[in-house]
Each structure stands twice: as C-alpha cells, then as structure tokens.
Coordinates of C-alpha atoms in Angstrom, one line a residue:
M1 CA 80.6 33.9 3.1
V2 CA 78.3 31.4 1.4
V3 CA 76.2 32.7 -1.5
K4 CA 72.8 31.0 -1.9
Y5 CA 71.0 31.1 -5.2
D6 CA 67.4 30.4 -6.0
I7 CA 67.6 27.6 -8.6
M8 CA 64.5 28.9 -10.3
D9 CA 66.0 32.4 -10.7
K10 CA 66.8 32.9 -14.4
T11 CA 69.8 35.0 -13.5
N12 CA 71.2 32.2 -11.3
P13 CA 74.6 31.1 -12.9
I14 CA 74.0 27.5 -11.7
R15 CA 70.9 27.3 -13.8
R16 CA 72.5 29.0 -16.8
Y17 CA 75.7 26.9 -16.9
Y18 CA 74.6 23.5 -15.5
V19 CA 70.9 22.8 -15.6
V20 CA 70.2 23.9 -19.1
P21 CA 73.1 21.8 -20.7
I22 CA 72.1 18.8 -18.6
V23 CA 68.4 19.1 -19.8
I24 CA 69.6 19.4 -23.4
A25 CA 71.8 16.3 -23.0
I26 CA 69.0 14.2 -21.6
V27 CA 66.5 15.3 -24.3
S28 CA 69.1 14.5 -27.0
I29 CA 69.8 11.0 -25.6
I30 CA 66.1 10.3 -25.5
A31 CA 65.7 11.5 -29.0
V32 CA 68.5 9.3 -30.3
F33 CA 67.9 6.1 -28.3
G34 CA 64.2 6.4 -27.2
F35 CA 62.7 5.2 -24.0
G36 CA 62.4 1.6 -25.1
S37 CA 64.2 -0.3 -27.8
S38 CA 61.5 -2.6 -29.2
D39 CA 58.1 -2.3 -30.7
I40 CA 55.5 -4.6 -29.1
H41 CA 52.5 -5.8 -31.2
E42 CA 49.6 -7.9 -29.9
S43 CA 47.3 -9.8 -32.2
Q44 CA 46.2 -13.3 -33.2
I45 CA 48.1 -16.2 -34.7
T46 CA 46.6 -16.8 -38.2
R47 CA 49.0 -19.5 -39.4
V48 CA 52.0 -21.5 -38.3
I49 CA 54.3 -22.0 -41.3
D50 CA 57.0 -24.0 -39.6
G51 CA 58.7 -24.2 -36.2
D52 CA 60.3 -20.7 -36.4
T53 CA 57.9 -18.9 -38.7
L54 CA 54.4 -17.7 -37.9
I55 CA 51.9 -15.3 -39.3
I56 CA 50.3 -12.9 -36.9
D57 CA 47.5 -11.1 -38.5
L58 CA 49.0 -10.3 -41.9
T59 CA 52.6 -10.1 -40.8
T60 CA 55.0 -13.0 -41.3
I61 CA 57.2 -13.4 -38.2
R62 CA 60.6 -15.2 -38.1
L63 CA 61.6 -15.9 -34.6
S64 CA 64.9 -14.2 -33.6
L65 CA 68.0 -16.4 -32.9
V66 CA 66.3 -19.8 -33.3
D67 CA 66.5 -22.2 -36.2
T68 CA 64.2 -25.2 -36.6
P69 CA 64.4 -27.9 -39.3
E70 CA 63.1 -26.9 -42.8
R71 CA 60.5 -28.8 -44.7
G72 CA 61.9 -32.2 -45.7
E73 CA 64.4 -32.3 -42.9
P74 CA 64.2 -34.6 -39.9
G75 CA 62.4 -32.9 -37.0
Y76 CA 60.4 -30.4 -39.3
Q77 CA 57.0 -31.7 -38.4
E78 CA 57.7 -32.1 -34.7
A79 CA 59.0 -28.5 -34.5
K80 CA 56.0 -27.2 -36.4
D81 CA 53.6 -29.2 -34.2
F82 CA 55.3 -27.9 -31.1
A83 CA 55.0 -24.3 -32.3
S84 CA 51.3 -25.0 -33.2
T85 CA 50.7 -26.4 -29.7
V86 CA 52.3 -23.4 -27.9
C87 CA 50.8 -20.9 -30.3
P88 CA 47.6 -22.4 -31.8
V89 CA 45.9 -20.6 -34.7
G90 CA 43.4 -18.1 -33.3
S91 CA 45.3 -17.6 -30.0
N92 CA 46.5 -14.2 -28.9
A93 CA 50.2 -13.5 -29.3
E94 CA 52.6 -10.8 -28.4
F95 CA 55.4 -10.0 -30.9
I96 CA 58.4 -8.0 -29.7
E97 CA 60.3 -6.7 -32.8
D98 CA 64.1 -6.9 -32.8
S99 CA 65.1 -3.2 -33.1
W100 CA 68.6 -4.1 -34.3
Q101 CA 67.5 -6.4 -37.1
K102 CA 63.8 -5.7 -37.9
E103 CA 63.6 -8.0 -41.0
D104 CA 65.5 -10.9 -42.5
K105 CA 66.6 -11.3 -46.1
Y106 CA 63.1 -12.5 -47.1
G107 CA 61.3 -9.5 -45.6
R108 CA 60.0 -11.4 -42.6
S109 CA 59.7 -9.4 -39.3
L110 CA 62.2 -10.7 -36.7
G111 CA 61.6 -10.9 -33.0
L112 CA 60.2 -12.7 -30.0
V113 CA 56.8 -14.3 -29.7
F114 CA 54.8 -15.0 -26.6
C115 CA 51.6 -17.0 -26.6
N116 CA 49.5 -18.0 -23.6
D117 CA 52.2 -16.6 -21.3
M118 CA 54.8 -18.9 -22.9
F119 CA 58.0 -17.7 -24.7
L120 CA 58.1 -19.6 -28.0
N121 CA 61.7 -18.7 -28.9
E122 CA 63.1 -20.2 -25.7
L123 CA 60.7 -23.1 -25.5
L124 CA 61.8 -24.3 -28.9
L125 CA 65.4 -24.4 -27.6
T126 CA 64.6 -26.0 -24.3
S127 CA 62.5 -28.7 -26.0
G128 CA 65.2 -29.6 -28.4
H129 CA 63.2 -28.6 -31.5
A130 CA 65.6 -25.7 -32.4
K131 CA 69.2 -24.6 -32.2
I132 CA 70.5 -21.1 -31.5
L133 CA 71.6 -19.1 -34.5
T134 CA 75.0 -18.0 -33.2
G135 CA 75.9 -16.1 -36.3
F136 CA 73.2 -13.6 -35.4
C137 CA 73.9 -13.2 -31.6
D138 CA 75.7 -9.9 -32.2
K139 CA 73.2 -8.7 -34.7
S140 CA 70.1 -9.1 -32.5
E141 CA 69.3 -7.0 -29.5
F142 CA 68.2 -10.2 -27.8
G143 CA 71.7 -11.9 -28.2
T144 CA 72.8 -11.0 -24.7
E145 CA 69.6 -12.1 -22.9
D146 CA 70.0 -15.0 -20.5
W147 CA 67.9 -17.4 -22.6
A148 CA 70.1 -16.8 -25.7
R149 CA 73.4 -17.0 -23.7
A150 CA 72.3 -20.2 -22.1
Y151 CA 72.2 -21.8 -25.6
G152 CA 75.4 -20.4 -27.0
C153 CA 75.1 -16.7 -27.8

C-alpha cells in the first residue's frame, strides 16, 4: 500500500521533517554568504594617480592584483598614461570591490575597474605595464579568475 501525502498539508510528516529544515538551511546559507560576493559601484573617473591607483568620485581605488611602477621608477609615466587612456578623467567607470580584501594598508579600496567596456586590471598586464601581485592571489577573491591565473596567480 502506497501512502500519498499532500505536501502543503501541515500535518504531513514529509513537510515537517524535510522541507522546513531544508528551507532553514538555504536561508542560513544566503544570510552568511549572500547572493553575490562583490559590491559594484558606477561613477566617473576624477583623477588617475598612477597606473594602478585611480580616484572614482571621492574614493581612491587601488587595482586588485596588479602592480605598476611607482613615481621615479622606469615605466611609471607609461603606465599612468596607459591607465589615463583606458580610463580618462570624466569617463564612466565600474568598480567591483574585492569582498575578501576591501582595503589596502593605506585605506584605498581594492577591486577591479572597467572603463569604456575595457577591463583595466587585465589590460595593464597584457600591455606589459604591470606585473601580477602573486603575494595577494590567495587574499583576493579575484585570484582564481582566468586573467589572474594567466599571469601567475
């Protein structure tokens, strides 16, 4: 004899013992991990400080996982000019915050920047203006992405 239960019946043992715990587990997972991992901000580039640091509105952004030469080092001006060409002042930009490492030791927000449908972090690497910061590959949520792995993460 097969017993059939109405799943919506509150006295149904299947609902009581299986459905409710599953729903509680799903809600708990969403509460802990969320639907998405990163915050996305859209605004305008207000200043290019160097190849891997920009100001979007009033927020100083340090590009995740890439390192360009510092002021006074060979390649500094070329990297800054490249970043300024991809993301000129006044252009719209999309910043995706790194949820694993939101700020660096200087308080700059860390993440990915897209301008004019171009991915600045990756373009700096492919153009030879930057190197990958391998010491941060396991600290950044972006360390396992294809572009980062292609350059050494």
